[in-house]
Amino acid sequence: MGKEEPVTLVEVARVAGVSKTTASDALRGSGRVSERTRQLVTSTANRLGYSPNASARSLRRANTGAIGLHLPDILARSEYYMSFVFGVVDKAAEMNYDVTLLTSKHLPAPGAFHRVDGVVLGDPLETDPMVRGLLRASVPVVTCERFTGDASPAGIVLSDHAEMFGRLLDHLHAAGARRTALLASSATTDWGNQLQQAFRAWCRSRGVPALLRELTFGAPVDVVQDNVSALLETDPSLDALICAPDGSATAALPVLRAAGREVGGDLLLAACVDGTPLAHSDPPITAIDLHPREAGAACAQLLFDLLAGTAAAGTVRSLPIGLIERRSTVR
């Protein structure tokens, strides 16, 4: 028989007929919970054999029962970032914590931030004043990728984007590509900067020009398509295109077809951010799998470890990523 799954706080709340927050407050002896409800939740937890996560119990600096998560508003429709959010929420639920989404309206005064115990930042933009404000706040902040500005988070979760991007370039070259272009994401993020630098270095090592056009963060579809057209006009001999921004590869498909190019034939196409549409496009598009849900969970875990004192300030952890080869890069 398999190992029996531990009873979760959600199950305790369901059986007791209360919300997860009420159950958590009742078991921690906090919040505005009646004595009758507290006894009901406690007896239910004991009957079901519920045992709070040991790490959650040891959060020495915690006092709000919530962590914050900030993503730029322009990324709200990104599949990658929505998966990242679910990863953070999954881990927080496991630790009996709520997640508060932070917007520019939550911008804290320097040195003060008391609504949450800590904050997760997904791929922080150097130009975002909210990011700078959060990094100056009095609570620990964990970022997915480095912040390229002049502030340092308490913890960082990193992936080796340069190495994986090099593998993608090598894959295209092995498939016959000799004139590869990059539709680049803005270098105002660590991820975008890594990809641009890796592309230029790869091109230099092979003595070929680095054909690149940079998009602003969250550029709309029409801007993406205009830049794809510009790349095709700049170099008609282009035989491979890598699209960095999330969603840009599928946006490029109609432009390439209108130009008479056959994806997977006379032009190879790849993406730096995998997503559901890429697997179901015609042809399916080769992409780098950034494991966004795992990234969100890893950032939240590091934040909880910082709060518990089991990780030191300045901790950097690695998250593996992978390459998914599909028909858009096979001739």
PDB file of C-alpha atoms in Angstrom, residues 30-315:
ATOM      1  CA  SER A  30      -5.152  34.204  16.732  1.00  0.00           C
ATOM      2  CA  GLY A  31      -7.794  36.210  14.921  1.00  0.00           C
ATOM      3  CA  ARG A  32     -11.382  36.963  15.879  1.00  0.00           C
ATOM      4  CA  VAL A  33     -12.617  33.416  16.416  1.00  0.00           C
ATOM      5  CA  SER A  34     -15.235  32.469  18.993  1.00  0.00           C
ATOM      6  CA  GLU A  35     -14.335  29.959  21.685  1.00  0.00           C
ATOM      7  CA  ARG A  36     -16.988  27.585  20.380  1.00  0.00           C
ATOM      8  CA  THR A  37     -15.486  27.689  16.866  1.00  0.00           C
ATOM      9  CA  ARG A  38     -11.979  27.302  18.247  1.00  0.00           C
ATOM     10  CA  GLN A  39     -12.996  24.168  20.175  1.00  0.00           C
ATOM     11  CA  LEU A  40     -14.805  22.765  17.115  1.00  0.00           C
ATOM     12  CA  VAL A  41     -11.785  23.252  14.847  1.00  0.00           C
ATOM     13  CA  THR A  42      -9.363  21.896  17.453  1.00  0.00           C
ATOM     14  CA  SER A  43     -11.416  18.768  18.107  1.00  0.00           C
ATOM     15  CA  THR A  44     -11.853  18.224  14.350  1.00  0.00           C
ATOM     16  CA  ALA A  45      -8.117  18.542  13.781  1.00  0.00           C
ATOM     17  CA  ASN A  46      -7.376  16.081  16.578  1.00  0.00           C
ATOM     18  CA  ARG A  47      -9.958  13.607  15.288  1.00  0.00           C
ATOM     19  CA  LEU A  48      -8.569  13.724  11.747  1.00  0.00           C
ATOM     20  CA  GLY A  49      -4.957  13.511  12.905  1.00  0.00           C
ATOM     21  CA  TYR A  50      -3.959  16.908  11.530  1.00  0.00           C
ATOM     22  CA  SER A  51      -0.396  18.019  12.292  1.00  0.00           C
ATOM     23  CA  PRO A  52       0.685  21.533  11.270  1.00  0.00           C
ATOM     24  CA  ASN A  53       3.720  21.699   9.012  1.00  0.00           C
ATOM     25  CA  ALA A  54       6.832  21.862  11.186  1.00  0.00           C
ATOM     26  CA  SER A  55       8.306  24.657   9.109  1.00  0.00           C
ATOM     27  CA  ALA A  56       5.112  26.655   9.388  1.00  0.00           C
ATOM     28  CA  ARG A  57       5.184  26.320  13.175  1.00  0.00           C
ATOM     29  CA  SER A  58       8.714  27.684  13.289  1.00  0.00           C
ATOM     30  CA  LEU A  59       8.118  30.958  11.434  1.00  0.00           C
ATOM     31  CA  ARG A  60       9.676  33.074  14.137  1.00  0.00           C
ATOM     32  CA  ARG A  61       9.176  36.446  12.478  1.00  0.00           C
ATOM     33  CA  ALA A  62       5.639  35.800  11.212  1.00  0.00           C
ATOM     34  CA  ASN A  63       2.687  37.762  12.555  1.00  0.00           C
ATOM     35  CA  THR A  64       0.147  38.420   9.786  1.00  0.00           C
ATOM     36  CA  GLY A  65      -0.453  34.924   8.399  1.00  0.00           C
ATOM     37  CA  ALA A  66       0.058  36.239   4.866  1.00  0.00           C
ATOM     38  CA  ILE A  67       2.840  36.786   2.358  1.00  0.00           C
ATOM     39  CA  GLY A  68       2.756  39.303  -0.467  1.00  0.00           C
ATOM     40  CA  LEU A  69       3.179  38.670  -4.180  1.00  0.00           C
ATOM     41  CA  HIS A  70       3.861  41.418  -6.689  1.00  0.00           C
ATOM     42  CA  LEU A  71       3.639  41.102 -10.465  1.00  0.00           C
ATOM     43  CA  PRO A  72       3.455  44.037 -12.896  1.00  0.00           C
ATOM     44  CA  ASP A  73      -0.100  44.752 -14.086  1.00  0.00           C
ATOM     45  CA  ILE A  74       0.980  44.379 -17.726  1.00  0.00           C
ATOM     46  CA  LEU A  75       1.733  40.686 -17.124  1.00  0.00           C
ATOM     47  CA  ALA A  76      -1.714  39.729 -15.839  1.00  0.00           C
ATOM     48  CA  ARG A  77      -2.529  37.853 -19.070  1.00  0.00           C
ATOM     49  CA  SER A  78       0.768  35.948 -19.206  1.00  0.00           C
ATOM     50  CA  GLU A  79       0.419  32.175 -18.829  1.00  0.00           C
ATOM     51  CA  TYR A  80       3.910  31.977 -17.335  1.00  0.00           C
ATOM     52  CA  TYR A  81       3.154  34.463 -14.572  1.00  0.00           C
ATOM     53  CA  MET A  82      -0.258  32.996 -13.804  1.00  0.00           C
ATOM     54  CA  SER A  83       1.432  29.600 -13.335  1.00  0.00           C
ATOM     55  CA  PHE A  84       4.031  31.306 -11.149  1.00  0.00           C
ATOM     56  CA  VAL A  85       1.227  32.744  -9.001  1.00  0.00           C
ATOM     57  CA  PHE A  86      -0.318  29.299  -8.523  1.00  0.00           C
ATOM     58  CA  GLY A  87       3.075  27.953  -7.439  1.00  0.00           C
ATOM     59  CA  VAL A  88       3.310  30.613  -4.739  1.00  0.00           C
ATOM     60  CA  VAL A  89      -0.272  29.969  -3.636  1.00  0.00           C
ATOM     61  CA  ASP A  90       0.295  26.187  -3.521  1.00  0.00           C
ATOM     62  CA  LYS A  91       3.286  26.540  -1.216  1.00  0.00           C
ATOM     63  CA  ALA A  92       1.578  29.149   0.966  1.00  0.00           C
ATOM     64  CA  ALA A  93      -1.451  26.888   1.429  1.00  0.00           C
ATOM     65  CA  GLU A  94       0.878  24.057   2.437  1.00  0.00           C
ATOM     66  CA  MET A  95       2.325  26.376   5.087  1.00  0.00           C
ATOM     67  CA  ASN A  96      -1.151  27.533   6.248  1.00  0.00           C
ATOM     68  CA  TYR A  97      -0.578  30.997   4.805  1.00  0.00           C
ATOM     69  CA  ASP A  98      -2.620  33.338   2.642  1.00  0.00           C
ATOM     70  CA  VAL A  99      -1.245  35.279  -0.334  1.00  0.00           C
ATOM     71  CA  THR A 100      -1.923  38.974  -0.833  1.00  0.00           C
ATOM     72  CA  LEU A 101      -1.471  40.332  -4.365  1.00  0.00           C
ATOM     73  CA  LEU A 102       0.301  43.680  -4.150  1.00  0.00           C
ATOM     74  CA  THR A 103      -0.330  46.496  -6.615  1.00  0.00           C
ATOM     75  CA  SER A 104       1.030  50.022  -6.899  1.00  0.00           C
ATOM     76  CA  LYS A 105      -1.653  51.056  -4.393  1.00  0.00           C
ATOM     77  CA  HIS A 106       0.225  49.029  -1.750  1.00  0.00           C
ATOM     78  CA  LEU A 107       3.525  50.872  -2.256  1.00  0.00           C
ATOM     79  CA  PRO A 108       5.038  51.103   1.256  1.00  0.00           C
ATOM     80  CA  ALA A 109       6.832  54.037   2.784  1.00  0.00           C
ATOM     81  CA  PRO A 110      10.609  53.435   3.087  1.00  0.00           C
ATOM     82  CA  GLY A 111      11.332  50.995   5.920  1.00  0.00           C
ATOM     83  CA  ALA A 112       7.709  50.198   6.676  1.00  0.00           C
ATOM     84  CA  PHE A 113       5.478  47.377   5.480  1.00  0.00           C
ATOM     85  CA  HIS A 114       3.204  45.615   7.944  1.00  0.00           C
ATOM     86  CA  ARG A 115       0.431  43.972   5.902  1.00  0.00           C
ATOM     87  CA  VAL A 116       2.437  40.836   5.143  1.00  0.00           C
ATOM     88  CA  ASP A 117       5.354  38.921   6.672  1.00  0.00           C
ATOM     89  CA  GLY A 118       7.383  38.866   3.460  1.00  0.00           C
ATOM     90  CA  VAL A 119       7.135  39.369  -0.292  1.00  0.00           C
ATOM     91  CA  VAL A 120       7.808  37.364  -3.454  1.00  0.00           C
ATOM     92  CA  LEU A 121       8.737  39.259  -6.617  1.00  0.00           C
ATOM     93  CA  GLY A 122       8.526  37.515  -9.985  1.00  0.00           C
ATOM     94  CA  ASP A 123      11.312  38.601 -12.379  1.00  0.00           C
ATOM     95  CA  PRO A 124      11.567  42.147 -10.930  1.00  0.00           C
ATOM     96  CA  LEU A 125      11.706  45.059 -13.374  1.00  0.00           C
ATOM     97  CA  GLU A 126      14.489  47.551 -12.709  1.00  0.00           C
ATOM     98  CA  THR A 127      12.190  50.394 -13.836  1.00  0.00           C
ATOM     99  CA  ASP A 128       9.250  49.437 -11.591  1.00  0.00           C
ATOM    100  CA  PRO A 129       8.930  51.856  -8.611  1.00  0.00           C
ATOM    101  CA  MET A 130       6.837  49.276  -6.772  1.00  0.00           C
ATOM    102  CA  VAL A 131       9.729  46.808  -6.900  1.00  0.00           C
ATOM    103  CA  ARG A 132      12.179  49.378  -5.553  1.00  0.00           C
ATOM    104  CA  GLY A 133       9.755  50.299  -2.784  1.00  0.00           C
ATOM    105  CA  LEU A 134       9.264  46.686  -1.738  1.00  0.00           C
ATOM    106  CA  LEU A 135      13.005  46.027  -1.702  1.00  0.00           C
ATOM    107  CA  ARG A 136      13.372  48.935   0.773  1.00  0.00           C
ATOM    108  CA  ALA A 137      10.590  47.635   3.009  1.00  0.00           C
ATOM    109  CA  SER A 138      11.063  46.158   6.477  1.00  0.00           C
ATOM    110  CA  VAL A 139      10.041  42.615   5.482  1.00  0.00           C
ATOM    111  CA  PRO A 140      12.192  40.018   3.668  1.00  0.00           C
ATOM    112  CA  VAL A 141      11.820  39.880  -0.118  1.00  0.00           C
ATOM    113  CA  VAL A 142      12.590  36.914  -2.385  1.00  0.00           C
ATOM    114  CA  THR A 143      12.967  37.427  -6.128  1.00  0.00           C
ATOM    115  CA  CYS A 144      12.742  35.019  -9.044  1.00  0.00           C
ATOM    116  CA  GLU A 145      15.949  36.046 -10.878  1.00  0.00           C
ATOM    117  CA  ARG A 146      18.192  38.882  -9.765  1.00  0.00           C
ATOM    118  CA  PHE A 147      17.166  42.520  -9.487  1.00  0.00           C
ATOM    119  CA  THR A 148      19.357  44.499 -11.886  1.00  0.00           C
ATOM    120  CA  GLY A 149      19.030  47.728  -9.893  1.00  0.00           C
ATOM    121  CA  ASP A 150      20.868  48.933  -6.794  1.00  0.00           C
ATOM    122  CA  ALA A 151      18.954  46.977  -4.134  1.00  0.00           C
ATOM    123  CA  SER A 152      19.447  43.434  -2.856  1.00  0.00           C
ATOM    124  CA  PRO A 153      16.654  40.994  -1.915  1.00  0.00           C
ATOM    125  CA  ALA A 154      16.907  38.675   1.082  1.00  0.00           C
ATOM    126  CA  GLY A 155      16.816  35.635  -1.192  1.00  0.00           C
ATOM    127  CA  ILE A 156      16.955  34.737  -4.895  1.00  0.00           C
ATOM    128  CA  VAL A 157      15.814  31.765  -6.973  1.00  0.00           C
ATOM    129  CA  LEU A 158      17.842  31.491 -10.182  1.00  0.00           C
ATOM    130  CA  SER A 159      17.831  29.414 -13.356  1.00  0.00           C
ATOM    131  CA  ASP A 160      20.722  29.115 -15.804  1.00  0.00           C
ATOM    132  CA  HIS A 161      19.016  30.865 -18.721  1.00  0.00           C
ATOM    133  CA  ALA A 162      22.244  31.580 -20.584  1.00  0.00           C
ATOM    134  CA  GLU A 163      23.222  27.897 -20.646  1.00  0.00           C
ATOM    135  CA  MET A 164      19.768  26.740 -21.776  1.00  0.00           C
ATOM    136  CA  PHE A 165      19.560  29.480 -24.404  1.00  0.00           C
ATOM    137  CA  GLY A 166      22.930  28.346 -25.732  1.00  0.00           C
ATOM    138  CA  ARG A 167      21.536  24.816 -25.994  1.00  0.00           C
ATOM    139  CA  LEU A 168      18.590  26.168 -27.993  1.00  0.00           C
ATOM    140  CA  LEU A 169      20.909  28.033 -30.372  1.00  0.00           C
ATOM    141  CA  ASP A 170      23.015  24.910 -30.824  1.00  0.00           C
ATOM    142  CA  HIS A 171      19.864  22.892 -31.522  1.00  0.00           C
ATOM    143  CA  LEU A 172      18.814  25.324 -34.272  1.00  0.00           C
ATOM    144  CA  HIS A 173      22.323  25.302 -35.743  1.00  0.00           C
ATOM    145  CA  ALA A 174      22.345  21.492 -35.797  1.00  0.00           C
ATOM    146  CA  ALA A 175      19.014  21.616 -37.647  1.00  0.00           C
ATOM    147  CA  GLY A 176      20.615  23.746 -40.349  1.00  0.00           C
ATOM    148  CA  ALA A 177      19.991  27.329 -39.226  1.00  0.00           C
ATOM    149  CA  ARG A 178      22.719  29.782 -40.280  1.00  0.00           C
ATOM    150  CA  ARG A 179      20.981  33.165 -39.983  1.00  0.00           C
ATOM    151  CA  THR A 180      19.230  33.250 -36.599  1.00  0.00           C
ATOM    152  CA  ALA A 181      17.459  36.327 -35.202  1.00  0.00           C
ATOM    153  CA  LEU A 182      16.267  37.065 -31.683  1.00  0.00           C
ATOM    154  CA  LEU A 183      13.071  38.897 -30.885  1.00  0.00           C
ATOM    155  CA  ALA A 184      14.357  39.963 -27.495  1.00  0.00           C
ATOM    156  CA  SER A 185      12.690  40.857 -24.235  1.00  0.00           C
ATOM    157  CA  SER A 186      13.735  44.047 -22.465  1.00  0.00           C
ATOM    158  CA  ALA A 187      17.086  44.017 -20.690  1.00  0.00           C
ATOM    159  CA  THR A 188      15.462  45.760 -17.708  1.00  0.00           C
ATOM    160  CA  THR A 189      15.036  42.279 -16.209  1.00  0.00           C
ATOM    161  CA  ASP A 190      17.805  39.829 -15.368  1.00  0.00           C
ATOM    162  CA  TRP A 191      16.190  37.210 -17.617  1.00  0.00           C
ATOM    163  CA  GLY A 192      15.975  39.511 -20.620  1.00  0.00           C
ATOM    164  CA  ASN A 193      19.521  40.742 -20.068  1.00  0.00           C
ATOM    165  CA  GLN A 194      20.897  37.192 -19.796  1.00  0.00           C
ATOM    166  CA  LEU A 195      19.285  36.159 -23.084  1.00  0.00           C
ATOM    167  CA  GLN A 196      20.585  39.177 -24.972  1.00  0.00           C
ATOM    168  CA  GLN A 197      24.118  38.736 -23.683  1.00  0.00           C
ATOM    169  CA  ALA A 198      24.070  34.992 -24.413  1.00  0.00           C
ATOM    170  CA  PHE A 199      22.843  35.601 -27.959  1.00  0.00           C
ATOM    171  CA  ARG A 200      25.537  38.164 -28.704  1.00  0.00           C
ATOM    172  CA  ALA A 201      28.236  35.925 -27.234  1.00  0.00           C
ATOM    173  CA  TRP A 202      27.051  32.922 -29.272  1.00  0.00           C
ATOM    174  CA  CYS A 203      27.011  34.968 -32.483  1.00  0.00           C
ATOM    175  CA  ARG A 204      30.513  36.339 -31.807  1.00  0.00           C
ATOM    176  CA  SER A 205      31.866  32.835 -31.224  1.00  0.00           C
ATOM    177  CA  ARG A 206      30.640  31.803 -34.681  1.00  0.00           C
ATOM    178  CA  GLY A 207      31.509  34.991 -36.499  1.00  0.00           C
ATOM    179  CA  VAL A 208      27.925  35.809 -37.488  1.00  0.00           C
ATOM    180  CA  PRO A 209      25.994  39.072 -36.983  1.00  0.00           C
ATOM    181  CA  ALA A 210      23.709  39.310 -33.962  1.00  0.00           C
ATOM    182  CA  LEU A 211      20.380  40.137 -35.564  1.00  0.00           C
ATOM    183  CA  LEU A 212      18.219  41.350 -32.671  1.00  0.00           C
ATOM    184  CA  ARG A 213      15.218  43.551 -31.997  1.00  0.00           C
ATOM    185  CA  GLU A 214      14.230  44.390 -28.393  1.00  0.00           C
ATOM    186  CA  LEU A 215      10.633  44.718 -27.255  1.00  0.00           C
ATOM    187  CA  THR A 216       9.447  46.702 -24.259  1.00  0.00           C
ATOM    188  CA  PHE A 217       8.101  44.578 -21.407  1.00  0.00           C
ATOM    189  CA  GLY A 218       4.497  43.520 -22.063  1.00  0.00           C
ATOM    190  CA  ALA A 219       4.486  44.757 -25.686  1.00  0.00           C
ATOM    191  CA  PRO A 220       1.073  44.203 -27.392  1.00  0.00           C
ATOM    192  CA  VAL A 221       0.596  41.734 -30.245  1.00  0.00           C
ATOM    193  CA  ASP A 222       0.640  44.364 -32.994  1.00  0.00           C
ATOM    194  CA  VAL A 223       4.034  45.634 -31.807  1.00  0.00           C
ATOM    195  CA  VAL A 224       5.372  42.070 -31.708  1.00  0.00           C
ATOM    196  CA  GLN A 225       4.175  41.462 -35.253  1.00  0.00           C
ATOM    197  CA  ASP A 226       5.604  44.756 -36.543  1.00  0.00           C
ATOM    198  CA  ASN A 227       9.011  43.763 -35.157  1.00  0.00           C
ATOM    199  CA  VAL A 228       8.830  40.316 -36.742  1.00  0.00           C
ATOM    200  CA  SER A 229       8.103  41.969 -40.093  1.00  0.00           C
ATOM    201  CA  ALA A 230      11.048  44.310 -39.571  1.00  0.00           C
ATOM    202  CA  LEU A 231      13.386  41.382 -38.895  1.00  0.00           C
ATOM    203  CA  LEU A 232      12.283  39.648 -42.096  1.00  0.00           C
ATOM    204  CA  GLU A 233      12.829  42.835 -44.087  1.00  0.00           C
ATOM    205  CA  THR A 234      16.235  43.487 -42.499  1.00  0.00           C
ATOM    206  CA  ASP A 235      17.562  40.066 -43.519  1.00  0.00           C
ATOM    207  CA  PRO A 236      15.558  38.169 -46.167  1.00  0.00           C
ATOM    208  CA  SER A 237      17.976  35.231 -45.728  1.00  0.00           C
ATOM    209  CA  LEU A 238      16.799  34.761 -42.132  1.00  0.00           C
ATOM    210  CA  ASP A 239      16.270  31.036 -41.554  1.00  0.00           C
ATOM    211  CA  ALA A 240      15.590  30.873 -37.797  1.00  0.00           C
ATOM    212  CA  LEU A 241      13.712  33.091 -35.344  1.00  0.00           C
ATOM    213  CA  ILE A 242      13.753  32.875 -31.544  1.00  0.00           C
ATOM    214  CA  CYS A 243      10.973  34.747 -29.746  1.00  0.00           C
ATOM    215  CA  ALA A 244      11.724  35.640 -26.134  1.00  0.00           C
ATOM    216  CA  PRO A 245       8.603  37.384 -24.722  1.00  0.00           C
ATOM    217  CA  ASP A 246       5.813  35.109 -23.520  1.00  0.00           C
ATOM    218  CA  GLY A 247       3.277  34.656 -26.328  1.00  0.00           C
ATOM    219  CA  SER A 248       5.395  36.283 -29.030  1.00  0.00           C
ATOM    220  CA  ALA A 249       6.075  33.071 -30.976  1.00  0.00           C
ATOM    221  CA  THR A 250       2.383  32.381 -31.613  1.00  0.00           C
ATOM    222  CA  ALA A 251       1.915  36.058 -32.504  1.00  0.00           C
ATOM    223  CA  ALA A 252       4.717  35.699 -35.058  1.00  0.00           C
ATOM    224  CA  LEU A 253       3.133  32.745 -36.915  1.00  0.00           C
ATOM    225  CA  PRO A 254       0.638  34.694 -39.100  1.00  0.00           C
ATOM    226  CA  VAL A 255       3.326  37.226 -40.015  1.00  0.00           C
ATOM    227  CA  LEU A 256       5.705  34.492 -41.110  1.00  0.00           C
ATOM    228  CA  ARG A 257       3.003  32.791 -43.178  1.00  0.00           C
ATOM    229  CA  ALA A 258       1.970  36.067 -44.803  1.00  0.00           C
ATOM    230  CA  ALA A 259       5.598  36.509 -45.834  1.00  0.00           C
ATOM    231  CA  GLY A 260       5.522  33.115 -47.542  1.00  0.00           C
ATOM    232  CA  ARG A 261       7.748  31.404 -44.989  1.00  0.00           C
ATOM    233  CA  GLU A 262       7.188  27.773 -43.989  1.00  0.00           C
ATOM    234  CA  VAL A 263       7.777  27.210 -40.276  1.00  0.00           C
ATOM    235  CA  GLY A 264       9.715  23.996 -39.859  1.00  0.00           C
ATOM    236  CA  GLY A 265      10.692  24.229 -43.534  1.00  0.00           C
ATOM    237  CA  ASP A 266      12.620  27.256 -44.796  1.00  0.00           C
ATOM    238  CA  LEU A 267      12.395  28.935 -41.366  1.00  0.00           C
ATOM    239  CA  LEU A 268      12.835  27.431 -37.900  1.00  0.00           C
ATOM    240  CA  LEU A 269      10.896  28.957 -35.009  1.00  0.00           C
ATOM    241  CA  ALA A 270      11.478  28.661 -31.243  1.00  0.00           C
ATOM    242  CA  ALA A 271      10.330  30.345 -28.041  1.00  0.00           C
ATOM    243  CA  CYS A 272      12.094  31.181 -24.769  1.00  0.00           C
ATOM    244  CA  VAL A 273       8.929  30.666 -22.697  1.00  0.00           C
ATOM    245  CA  ASP A 274       6.863  27.524 -23.139  1.00  0.00           C
ATOM    246  CA  GLY A 275       3.082  27.631 -22.901  1.00  0.00           C
ATOM    247  CA  THR A 276      -0.030  25.675 -23.820  1.00  0.00           C
ATOM    248  CA  PRO A 277      -0.569  27.386 -27.226  1.00  0.00           C
ATOM    249  CA  LEU A 278       2.917  26.384 -28.365  1.00  0.00           C
ATOM    250  CA  ALA A 279       2.182  22.694 -27.935  1.00  0.00           C
ATOM    251  CA  HIS A 280      -1.045  22.982 -29.966  1.00  0.00           C
ATOM    252  CA  SER A 281       0.009  25.389 -32.728  1.00  0.00           C
ATOM    253  CA  ASP A 282       0.625  24.215 -36.290  1.00  0.00           C
ATOM    254  CA  PRO A 283       3.396  23.212 -36.211  1.00  0.00           C
ATOM    255  CA  PRO A 284       4.038  22.799 -32.452  1.00  0.00           C
ATOM    256  CA  ILE A 285       6.798  25.209 -31.429  1.00  0.00           C
ATOM    257  CA  THR A 286      10.063  24.251 -29.727  1.00  0.00           C
ATOM    258  CA  ALA A 287      10.438  26.134 -26.438  1.00  0.00           C
ATOM    259  CA  ILE A 288      12.346  26.475 -23.181  1.00  0.00           C
ATOM    260  CA  ASP A 289      10.320  25.176 -20.235  1.00  0.00           C
ATOM    261  CA  LEU A 290      10.937  27.585 -17.360  1.00  0.00           C
ATOM    262  CA  HIS A 291       8.872  25.500 -14.889  1.00  0.00           C
ATOM    263  CA  PRO A 292       6.929  28.561 -13.664  1.00  0.00           C
ATOM    264  CA  ARG A 293       4.787  26.761 -11.081  1.00  0.00           C
ATOM    265  CA  GLU A 294       7.884  25.199  -9.552  1.00  0.00           C
ATOM    266  CA  ALA A 295       9.594  28.606  -9.618  1.00  0.00           C
ATOM    267  CA  GLY A 296       6.739  30.205  -7.678  1.00  0.00           C
ATOM    268  CA  ALA A 297       6.778  27.402  -5.113  1.00  0.00           C
ATOM    269  CA  ALA A 298      10.584  27.628  -4.769  1.00  0.00           C
ATOM    270  CA  CYS A 299      10.423  31.385  -4.140  1.00  0.00           C
ATOM    271  CA  ALA A 300       7.707  30.971  -1.508  1.00  0.00           C
ATOM    272  CA  GLN A 301       9.640  28.136   0.171  1.00  0.00           C
ATOM    273  CA  LEU A 302      12.768  30.273   0.365  1.00  0.00           C
ATOM    274  CA  LEU A 303      10.747  33.117   1.872  1.00  0.00           C
ATOM    275  CA  PHE A 304       9.306  30.802   4.538  1.00  0.00           C
ATOM    276  CA  ASP A 305      12.787  29.465   5.275  1.00  0.00           C
ATOM    277  CA  LEU A 306      14.039  33.027   5.745  1.00  0.00           C
ATOM    278  CA  LEU A 307      11.149  33.773   8.097  1.00  0.00           C
ATOM    279  CA  ALA A 308      11.846  30.580  10.049  1.00  0.00           C
ATOM    280  CA  GLY A 309      15.539  31.364  10.325  1.00  0.00           C
ATOM    281  CA  THR A 310      16.527  28.172   8.489  1.00  0.00           C
ATOM    282  CA  ALA A 311      17.957  30.158   5.562  1.00  0.00           C
ATOM    283  CA  ALA A 312      20.366  33.080   5.850  1.00  0.00           C
ATOM    284  CA  ALA A 313      19.821  36.464   4.233  1.00  0.00           C
ATOM    285  CA  GLY A 314      21.443  36.474   0.815  1.00  0.00           C
ATOM    286  CA  THR A 315      20.623  32.822   0.085  1.00  0.00           C
TER     287      THR A 315
END
